[in-house]
CSV table of C-alpha atoms and ligand atoms in Angstrom, one decimal:
chain,number,residue,atom,x,y,z
A,1477,MET,CA,-47.2,45.6,48.0
A,1478,VAL,CA,-44.2,43.2,48.8
A,1479,GLU,CA,-41.2,44.4,50.4
A,1480,ILE,CA,-38.1,44.7,48.8
A,1481,LYS,CA,-35.9,43.8,51.4
A,1482,ASP,CA,-38.0,40.6,51.8
A,1483,VAL,CA,-37.8,39.4,47.6
A,1484,LYS,CA,-34.1,40.1,48.5
A,1485,LYS,CA,-33.7,38.1,51.4
A,1486,ILE,CA,-35.4,34.9,49.9
A,1487,ALA,CA,-33.7,35.8,46.7
A,1488,GLU,CA,-30.6,35.3,48.4
A,1489,GLU,CA,-31.4,32.3,50.3
A,1490,GLU,CA,-32.1,30.8,46.7
A,1491,ILE,CA,-29.1,31.4,45.0
A,1492,ARG,CA,-27.0,30.1,47.6
A,1493,LEU,CA,-28.9,26.6,46.7
A,1494,VAL,CA,-28.3,27.3,43.2
A,1495,ASN,CA,-25.5,24.5,42.6
A,1496,THR,CA,-26.2,23.9,38.7
A,1497,ILE,CA,-25.4,26.5,35.4
A,1498,GLU,CA,-29.4,25.1,34.7
A,1499,LYS,CA,-30.6,25.9,38.2
A,1500,LEU,CA,-28.7,29.4,37.8
A,1501,GLU,CA,-30.8,30.1,34.8
A,1502,ASN,CA,-34.2,28.9,36.5
A,1503,PHE,CA,-33.3,31.6,38.8
A,1504,GLU,CA,-32.3,34.5,36.3
A,1505,ASN,CA,-35.4,33.5,34.3
A,1506,LYS,CA,-37.8,33.9,38.1
A,1507,TYR,CA,-36.6,37.2,39.1
A,1508,LEU,CA,-35.1,38.7,35.7
A,1509,SER,CA,-37.0,37.7,32.3
A,1510,LYS,CA,-39.8,39.5,30.8
A,1511,LYS,CA,-42.4,38.1,33.6
A,1512,GLY,CA,-39.8,38.0,36.3
A,1513,ILE,CA,-40.5,38.8,39.5
A,1514,LEU,CA,-38.7,42.3,39.5
A,1515,THR,CA,-40.0,42.9,36.0
A,1516,ARG,CA,-43.3,42.6,37.7
A,1517,ILE,CA,-42.6,44.7,40.7
A,1518,LEU,CA,-41.0,47.7,38.5
A,1519,ARG,CA,-43.9,47.7,36.1
A,1520,SER,CA,-46.5,48.2,39.4
A,1521,LEU,CA,-44.6,51.1,40.4
A,1522,LYS,CA,-47.6,53.1,38.6
A,1523,LYS,CA,-49.9,52.4,40.8
A,1524,LEU,CA,-48.1,54.0,43.7
A,1525,ASN,CA,-48.3,57.5,44.7
A,1526,PRO,CA,-44.8,59.6,43.3
A,1527,GLU,CA,-42.9,59.2,46.8
A,1528,GLU,CA,-43.2,55.8,47.5
A,1529,ARG,CA,-42.4,55.1,43.8
A,1530,LYS,CA,-39.7,56.6,44.0
A,1531,LYS,CA,-38.3,54.7,46.9
A,1532,VAL,CA,-39.7,51.4,46.4
A,1533,GLY,CA,-38.5,52.1,42.6
A,1534,LYS,CA,-34.7,52.5,43.6
A,1535,GLU,CA,-35.1,50.1,46.0
A,1536,ALA,CA,-36.3,47.8,43.1
A,1537,ASN,CA,-33.0,48.5,40.8
A,1538,GLU,CA,-30.8,48.4,43.4
A,1539,LEU,CA,-32.0,44.6,43.8
A,1540,LYS,CA,-32.1,44.6,40.3
A,1541,GLU,CA,-28.4,45.0,39.7
A,1542,PHE,CA,-27.3,43.2,43.0
A,1543,LEU,CA,-29.1,40.4,41.6
A,1544,LYS,CA,-27.3,40.8,38.2
A,1545,LYS,CA,-24.3,40.8,39.5
A,1546,GLU,CA,-25.1,37.6,42.2
A,1547,ILE,CA,-25.8,35.8,38.8
A,1548,ASP,CA,-22.7,36.6,37.3
A,1549,PHE,CA,-20.8,35.8,39.9
A,1550,ARG,CA,-22.2,32.6,40.4
A,1551,ARG,CA,-22.1,31.9,36.8
A,1552,LYS,CA,-18.7,32.1,36.6
A,1553,GLN,CA,-18.2,29.6,40.0
A,1554,LEU,CA,-20.0,27.2,37.9
A,1555,LYS,CA,-18.3,27.4,35.2
A,1556,GLU,CA,-14.6,26.9,36.9
A,1557,ARG,CA,-16.3,24.2,39.0
A,1558,ASP,CA,-17.3,22.1,35.6
A,1559,VAL,CA,-14.3,22.6,33.7
A,1560,GLU,CA,-12.1,21.4,36.8
A,1561,GLU,CA,-14.5,18.2,37.1
A,1562,LYS,CA,-14.1,17.6,33.7
A,1563,GLU,CA,-10.4,18.0,33.8
A,1564,LYS,CA,-10.4,15.7,36.2
A,1565,LYS,CA,-12.3,13.1,34.9
A,1566,GLU,CA,-10.1,13.2,31.3
A,1567,TRP,CA,-6.9,12.6,33.4
A,1568,ILE,CA,-4.1,11.4,31.6
A,1569,ASP,CA,-1.7,8.8,33.0
A,1570,ILE,CA,1.4,9.8,31.4
A,1571,THR,CA,3.7,6.6,33.4
A,1572,ILE,CA,1.1,3.9,31.7
A,1573,PRO,CA,3.5,2.6,28.9
A,1574,ALA,CA,2.6,3.7,25.5
A,1575,LYS,CA,1.1,1.1,23.0
A,1576,LYS,CA,3.5,-0.1,20.8
A,1577,ILE,CA,3.8,0.7,17.2
A,1578,GLU,CA,3.6,-2.1,14.9
A,1579,ARG,CA,6.0,-3.1,12.6
A,1580,GLY,CA,5.6,-3.2,9.2
A,1581,HIS,CA,6.8,-6.8,7.5
A,1582,ILE,CA,8.7,-6.8,4.2
A,1583,HIS,CA,6.6,-9.1,2.0
A,1584,PRO,CA,8.6,-12.5,1.1
A,1585,ILE,CA,8.7,-11.9,-2.4
A,1586,THR,CA,10.7,-8.4,-1.7
A,1587,LEU,CA,12.6,-10.2,1.0
A,1588,ILE,CA,14.2,-13.0,-1.7
A,1589,ARG,CA,14.0,-10.3,-4.8
A,1590,THR,CA,16.8,-8.2,-2.9
A,1591,GLN,CA,18.7,-11.9,-2.1
A,1592,ILE,CA,18.8,-12.5,-5.6
A,1593,GLU,CA,20.1,-9.0,-6.7
A,1594,ASP,CA,22.9,-9.5,-4.2
A,1595,ILE,CA,24.0,-12.6,-5.2
A,1596,PHE,CA,23.7,-11.1,-9.1
A,1597,GLN,CA,25.5,-8.0,-8.2
A,1598,LYS,CA,28.2,-9.9,-6.7
A,1599,MET,CA,28.8,-11.8,-10.2
A,1600,GLY,CA,29.0,-8.2,-11.4
A,1601,PHE,CA,25.1,-7.9,-13.0
A,1602,SER,CA,23.5,-4.6,-12.8
A,1603,ILE,CA,20.0,-4.1,-12.0
A,1604,VAL,CA,17.7,-2.4,-14.0
A,1605,GLU,CA,14.1,-2.2,-14.7
A,1606,GLY,CA,11.5,-1.8,-17.3
A,1607,PRO,CA,8.0,-0.4,-17.8
A,1608,GLU,CA,4.7,-3.0,-17.1
A,1609,ILE,CA,2.7,-1.3,-19.8
A,1610,GLU,CA,5.0,-2.4,-22.8
A,1611,ASN,CA,3.9,-2.5,-26.4
A,1612,GLU,CA,3.7,-4.9,-28.8
A,1613,TRP,CA,7.2,-4.3,-30.4
A,1614,TYR,CA,8.9,-4.6,-27.0
A,1615,ASN,CA,6.6,-7.6,-25.7
A,1616,PHE,CA,7.3,-9.3,-29.0
A,1617,ASP,CA,8.2,-8.5,-32.0
A,1618,ALA,CA,11.7,-7.3,-31.0
A,1619,LEU,CA,12.0,-10.3,-29.5
A,1620,ASN,CA,12.0,-12.6,-32.5
A,1621,ILE,CA,7.8,-13.4,-32.2
A,1622,PRO,CA,6.2,-11.3,-35.1
A,1623,LYS,CA,2.4,-11.2,-34.9
A,1624,GLU,CA,0.5,-14.3,-35.6
A,1625,HIS,CA,3.5,-16.4,-35.0
A,1626,PRO,CA,2.3,-19.9,-33.4
A,1627,ALA,CA,4.6,-19.0,-30.2
A,1628,ARG,CA,2.7,-15.5,-29.2
A,1629,ASP,CA,0.1,-18.3,-27.8
A,1630,MET,CA,2.8,-19.1,-25.1
A,1631,TRP,CA,1.5,-16.1,-23.4
A,1632,ASP,CA,-1.8,-15.0,-22.5
A,1633,THR,CA,-1.9,-11.4,-23.2
A,1634,PHE,CA,-3.9,-8.3,-21.5
A,1635,TRP,CA,-4.2,-6.4,-24.1
A,1636,LEU,CA,-5.2,-2.9,-23.3
A,1637,ARG,CA,-7.7,-0.5,-24.9
A,1638,GLN,CA,-6.7,3.0,-26.3
A,1639,ASN,CA,-9.1,5.6,-27.0
A,1640,GLY,CA,-11.8,3.4,-26.1
A,1641,LEU,CA,-10.3,1.0,-29.2
A,1642,LYS,CA,-9.7,-2.5,-28.4
A,1643,MET,CA,-6.2,-2.0,-28.7
A,1644,GLN,CA,-5.9,-6.0,-29.6
A,1645,ASN,CA,-8.1,-5.2,-33.0
A,1646,SER,CA,-7.0,-1.5,-33.7
A,1647,LYS,CA,-4.6,-0.9,-36.9
A,1648,LEU,CA,-3.7,2.1,-35.5
A,1649,LYS,CA,0.3,1.9,-35.6
A,1650,MET,CA,2.4,-1.5,-36.2
A,1651,ASN,CA,3.4,-2.6,-33.0
A,1652,GLN,CA,2.4,0.0,-30.8
A,1653,ARG,CA,-0.9,-1.6,-29.3
A,1654,LEU,CA,0.0,-1.6,-25.3
A,1655,LEU,CA,-0.6,-4.3,-23.2
A,1656,LEU,CA,0.8,-5.5,-19.7
A,1657,ARG,CA,3.7,-7.4,-19.8
A,1658,THR,CA,3.9,-11.0,-20.1
A,1659,HIS,CA,7.5,-11.6,-18.8
A,1660,THR,CA,10.6,-9.3,-18.4
A,1661,SER,CA,12.3,-10.0,-21.4
A,1662,PRO,CA,11.4,-6.7,-23.4
A,1663,VAL,CA,14.4,-5.0,-21.3
A,1664,GLN,CA,16.3,-7.1,-22.4
A,1665,ILE,CA,15.7,-4.7,-25.9
A,1666,ARG,CA,15.2,-1.4,-24.1
A,1667,TYR,CA,18.5,-2.0,-22.7
A,1668,MET,CA,20.5,-3.1,-25.3
A,1669,GLU,CA,18.5,0.0,-27.1
A,1670,LYS,CA,20.7,2.2,-24.8
A,1671,HIS,CA,24.0,0.7,-24.1
A,1672,LYS,CA,26.7,-1.3,-26.0
A,1673,PRO,CA,28.0,-4.7,-25.1
A,1674,PRO,CA,29.3,-5.7,-23.0
A,1675,ILE,CA,26.4,-6.3,-20.9
A,1676,ARG,CA,25.7,-8.0,-17.5
A,1677,ILE,CA,22.3,-7.1,-15.9
A,1678,ILE,CA,19.5,-8.4,-14.4
A,1679,ALA,CA,16.0,-7.1,-14.5
A,1680,PRO,CA,13.7,-7.9,-11.7
A,1681,GLY,CA,9.9,-6.9,-12.1
A,1682,ARG,CA,5.8,-7.7,-11.8
A,1683,ILE,CA,4.5,-9.3,-14.9
A,1684,PHE,CA,0.9,-10.3,-16.0
A,1685,ARG,CA,-0.6,-13.3,-17.9
A,1686,TYR,CA,-4.4,-13.7,-18.8
A,1687,GLU,CA,-4.7,-17.0,-17.4
A,1688,ALA,CA,-6.7,-19.1,-14.8
A,1689,THR,CA,-5.4,-19.5,-11.2
A,1690,ASP,CA,-4.5,-22.2,-9.1
A,1691,ALA,CA,-1.7,-23.4,-6.5
A,1692,SER,CA,0.7,-22.5,-8.8
A,1693,HIS,CA,-0.7,-20.1,-11.1
A,1694,GLU,CA,-1.2,-16.2,-10.9
A,1695,ILE,CA,-2.8,-13.7,-12.7
A,1696,ASN,CA,0.0,-11.5,-12.0
A,1697,PHE,CA,3.5,-12.6,-11.1
A,1698,TYR,CA,7.5,-11.8,-11.1
A,1699,GLN,CA,10.4,-12.5,-12.5
A,1700,VAL,CA,14.3,-11.6,-12.2
A,1701,GLU,CA,15.5,-11.2,-16.2
A,1702,GLY,CA,19.1,-11.7,-16.8
A,1703,LEU,CA,21.1,-10.8,-19.7
A,1704,MET,CA,24.8,-11.7,-20.7
A,1705,ILE,CA,26.5,-10.2,-23.6
A,1706,ASP,CA,30.1,-10.1,-24.3
A,1707,ARG,CA,32.8,-12.0,-26.7
A,1708,ASN,CA,32.9,-15.4,-26.8
A,1709,ILE,CA,30.2,-16.3,-24.3
A,1710,SER,CA,29.1,-19.9,-24.5
A,1711,ILE,CA,26.6,-22.1,-22.8
A,1712,ALA,CA,29.4,-22.8,-20.2
A,1713,ASN,CA,29.4,-19.4,-19.4
A,1714,PHE,CA,25.8,-19.6,-18.6
A,1715,LYS,CA,25.5,-22.9,-17.2
A,1716,PHE,CA,28.2,-21.9,-14.4
A,1717,ILE,CA,26.6,-18.7,-13.3
A,1718,MET,CA,23.4,-20.3,-13.3
A,1719,GLU,CA,24.9,-23.4,-10.8
A,1720,GLU,CA,26.6,-20.7,-8.9
A,1721,PHE,CA,23.2,-19.0,-8.4
A,1722,PHE,CA,20.9,-21.7,-7.1
A,1723,LYS,CA,24.1,-22.9,-5.1
A,1724,GLU,CA,24.3,-19.7,-3.4
A,1725,PHE,CA,20.6,-19.1,-3.2
A,1726,PHE,CA,19.3,-22.6,-2.1
A,1727,GLY,CA,22.5,-24.2,-0.6
A,1728,LYS,CA,25.7,-26.1,-2.1
A,1729,GLU,CA,23.4,-29.0,-2.6
A,1730,THR,CA,21.0,-28.2,-4.8
A,1731,LYS,CA,20.5,-30.0,-7.8
A,1732,ILE,CA,19.4,-28.4,-10.8
A,1733,ARG,CA,18.9,-29.7,-14.4
A,1734,LEU,CA,18.6,-28.2,-17.5
A,1735,ARG,CA,16.2,-29.2,-20.0
A,1736,PRO,CA,16.2,-28.5,-24.0
A,1737,SER,CA,12.9,-26.1,-24.5
A,1738,PHE,CA,11.9,-23.8,-26.9
A,1739,PHE,CA,11.8,-19.5,-26.9
A,1740,PRO,CA,11.9,-17.1,-30.1
A,1741,PHE,CA,14.5,-15.4,-29.0
A,1742,THR,CA,17.1,-18.0,-27.8
A,1743,GLU,CA,18.6,-20.7,-29.1
A,1744,PRO,CA,19.4,-22.8,-28.3
A,1745,SER,CA,16.8,-22.8,-25.4
A,1746,PHE,CA,16.4,-24.4,-22.0
A,1747,GLU,CA,14.6,-24.6,-18.9
A,1748,ILE,CA,16.3,-24.9,-15.7
A,1749,ASP,CA,14.2,-27.2,-12.9
A,1750,VAL,CA,15.7,-27.4,-9.5
A,1751,LYS,CA,14.8,-30.4,-7.3
A,1752,CYS,CA,11.4,-29.5,-5.1
A,1753,SER,CA,12.2,-28.9,-1.8
A,1754,ILE,CA,8.8,-29.2,-0.8
A,1755,CYS,CA,8.7,-32.9,-1.4
A,1756,ASN,CA,12.2,-33.8,-2.1
A,1757,GLY,CA,11.9,-34.9,-5.6
A,1758,LYS,CA,8.7,-37.5,-4.5
A,1759,GLY,CA,6.1,-35.3,-6.3
A,1760,CYS,CA,3.7,-33.0,-5.0
A,1761,SER,CA,1.2,-30.5,-5.8
A,1762,VAL,CA,3.6,-27.8,-5.7
A,1763,CYS,CA,5.8,-29.4,-8.6
A,1764,SER,CA,2.6,-31.0,-10.6
A,1765,TYR,CA,4.0,-34.5,-8.7
A,1766,ARG,CA,7.2,-34.3,-11.2
A,1767,GLY,CA,9.6,-34.0,-8.4
A,1768,TRP,CA,11.5,-31.1,-10.2
A,1769,ILE,CA,10.5,-27.8,-10.5
A,1770,GLU,CA,10.7,-25.0,-13.3
A,1771,MET,CA,12.3,-22.1,-12.0
A,1772,ALA,CA,13.6,-20.4,-15.5
A,1773,GLY,CA,13.4,-20.1,-19.0
A,1774,ALA,CA,16.6,-19.4,-20.3
A,1775,GLY,CA,19.0,-20.1,-23.7
A,1776,MET,CA,21.5,-17.9,-25.9
A,1777,VAL,CA,20.5,-15.1,-27.4
A,1778,HIS,CA,19.0,-15.3,-31.0
A,1779,PRO,CA,21.0,-13.5,-33.4
A,1780,ASN,CA,17.5,-11.9,-34.4
A,1781,VAL,CA,17.4,-10.2,-31.2
A,1782,LEU,CA,20.5,-8.9,-31.8
A,1783,LYS,CA,19.8,-7.4,-35.0
A,1784,ALA,CA,16.5,-5.8,-33.7
A,1785,VAL,CA,18.5,-3.7,-31.4
A,1786,LYS,CA,21.7,-3.6,-34.1
A,1787,ILE,CA,24.0,-5.5,-32.7
A,1788,ASN,CA,26.5,-7.7,-34.6
A,1789,SER,CA,25.9,-11.1,-33.7
A,1790,GLU,CA,28.9,-12.0,-35.5
A,1791,GLU,CA,31.1,-9.9,-32.7
A,1792,TRP,CA,28.9,-11.0,-29.7
A,1793,GLN,CA,27.1,-13.0,-28.3
A,1794,GLY,CA,25.9,-14.0,-24.9
A,1795,PHE,CA,22.7,-15.6,-23.1
A,1796,ALA,CA,19.6,-14.7,-21.1
A,1797,PHE,CA,17.2,-16.2,-18.8
A,1798,GLY,CA,14.1,-15.5,-16.8
A,1799,LEU,CA,14.0,-16.6,-13.6
A,1800,GLY,CA,10.5,-17.0,-11.6
A,1801,LEU,CA,10.9,-15.0,-8.1
A,1802,ASP,CA,7.3,-16.3,-6.8
A,1803,ARG,CA,8.7,-20.0,-7.2
A,1804,LEU,CA,12.1,-19.5,-5.9
A,1805,THR,CA,10.5,-17.7,-3.0
A,1806,MET,CA,7.9,-20.8,-2.8
A,1807,MET,CA,10.7,-23.6,-3.2
A,1808,LYS,CA,13.0,-21.4,-0.5
A,1809,TYR,CA,9.8,-20.9,2.3
A,1810,LYS,CA,8.1,-23.9,1.5
A,1811,ILE,CA,4.9,-22.3,0.5
A,1812,ASN,CA,2.3,-24.5,-1.2
A,1813,ASP,CA,-0.2,-21.6,-2.8
A,1814,ILE,CA,0.9,-19.2,-5.2
A,1815,ARG,CA,-1.8,-17.1,-3.9
A,1816,LEU,CA,-1.3,-16.4,-0.7
A,1817,PHE,CA,1.4,-13.9,-1.8
A,1818,TYR,CA,-1.3,-11.4,-3.4
A,1819,SER,CA,-3.9,-12.1,-0.2
A,1820,GLY,CA,-3.0,-9.5,1.8
A,1821,ASP,CA,-3.7,-12.2,4.3
A,1822,LEU,CA,-1.6,-11.2,7.5
A,1823,ARG,CA,-1.6,-14.1,9.4
A,1824,PHE,CA,0.7,-15.2,6.5
A,1825,LEU,CA,2.4,-11.8,5.9
A,1826,LYS,CA,3.7,-11.8,9.2
A,1827,GLN,CA,5.6,-14.7,9.5
A,1828,PHE,CA,8.4,-13.2,7.5
B,141,LIG,N1,10.7,-14.6,-21.0
B,141,LIG,C1,10.4,-16.2,-21.0
B,141,LIG,C2,9.1,-16.4,-20.2
B,141,LIG,O1,8.7,-15.6,-19.6
B,141,LIG,C3,11.9,-16.8,-20.4
B,141,LIG,C4,13.0,-16.5,-20.9
B,141,LIG,C5,13.7,-15.1,-20.5
B,141,LIG,C6,13.0,-17.5,-21.7
B,141,LIG,C7,14.9,-15.3,-21.2
B,141,LIG,C8,14.8,-17.4,-22.4
B,141,LIG,C9,15.4,-16.4,-21.9
B,141,LIG,O2,8.5,-17.6,-20.4
């Protein structure tokens, strides 16, 4: 029979060398598990005579308790040491300068939109908005563009489906078919339905056209609609406001020209061109080698439009215009491709 005190001596020496949790577990298994040394000693007690059994049994149990306590103590020590080491490794240097949070950039179109809004606000215009999903009535009919009118070809349109039907072919409700607005002009109608003249508004917003893209065409872009209705408004007033705007926006030397044009909702109608600043009038891909760039459609509000919103055209007249916000931005910053605005390319956007 082994002497308990020898076992204890060896065990004490062994535990002193234990320096990891893993080794501690091996130690515990070696002495206290089902097949461990102490378990075996206690089991073999039955072979001894009663006196010895009592003595050795007592010593063995004492050793068991002793080892349990030692193991617990050592476990605690090792755990504390591990936590300390981990903390040392994870030490944070709070004096290191923080990583800079990168500032976002305002999109160039937004920048220019606010500049335009400022200029018109100074001239007494209010800023209003309308929905991007429109119905046929506001986008076309109320603007004197009845169904089947060839002028509808001027606007390539995204029609929306409703109840699984292609809206374009549905006969559900007259003029209620939904579409993505092809211009901001429907905001004129929405505003005049709710407000009495005199009116002086601009309506910036996003519009949509179903067409092929290239350096100067996108399937969505931005316009700034303008509308002024008052007594005795003439083309002279219109020209003055436009010249004021372009001079304020591009600088005093800016050259603009009015070209006769056609829109069903204005009569007479004009196209406002600005001398191309990319090539200074010589001709380039942005101005389609014309030297001038079309910046707006405009004209005197057609009496039929006023009739559609129940405004007496004998008493009230006015003008309307639709500025191309993308083009204004391109000219201002000499950007030669409209697609850059919608590409999400940070190398482009970070320059503003
Ligand atoms: N809505 C026209 C377009 O998108 C522009 C326009 C606006 C013309 C107002 C006349 C008056 O082409």
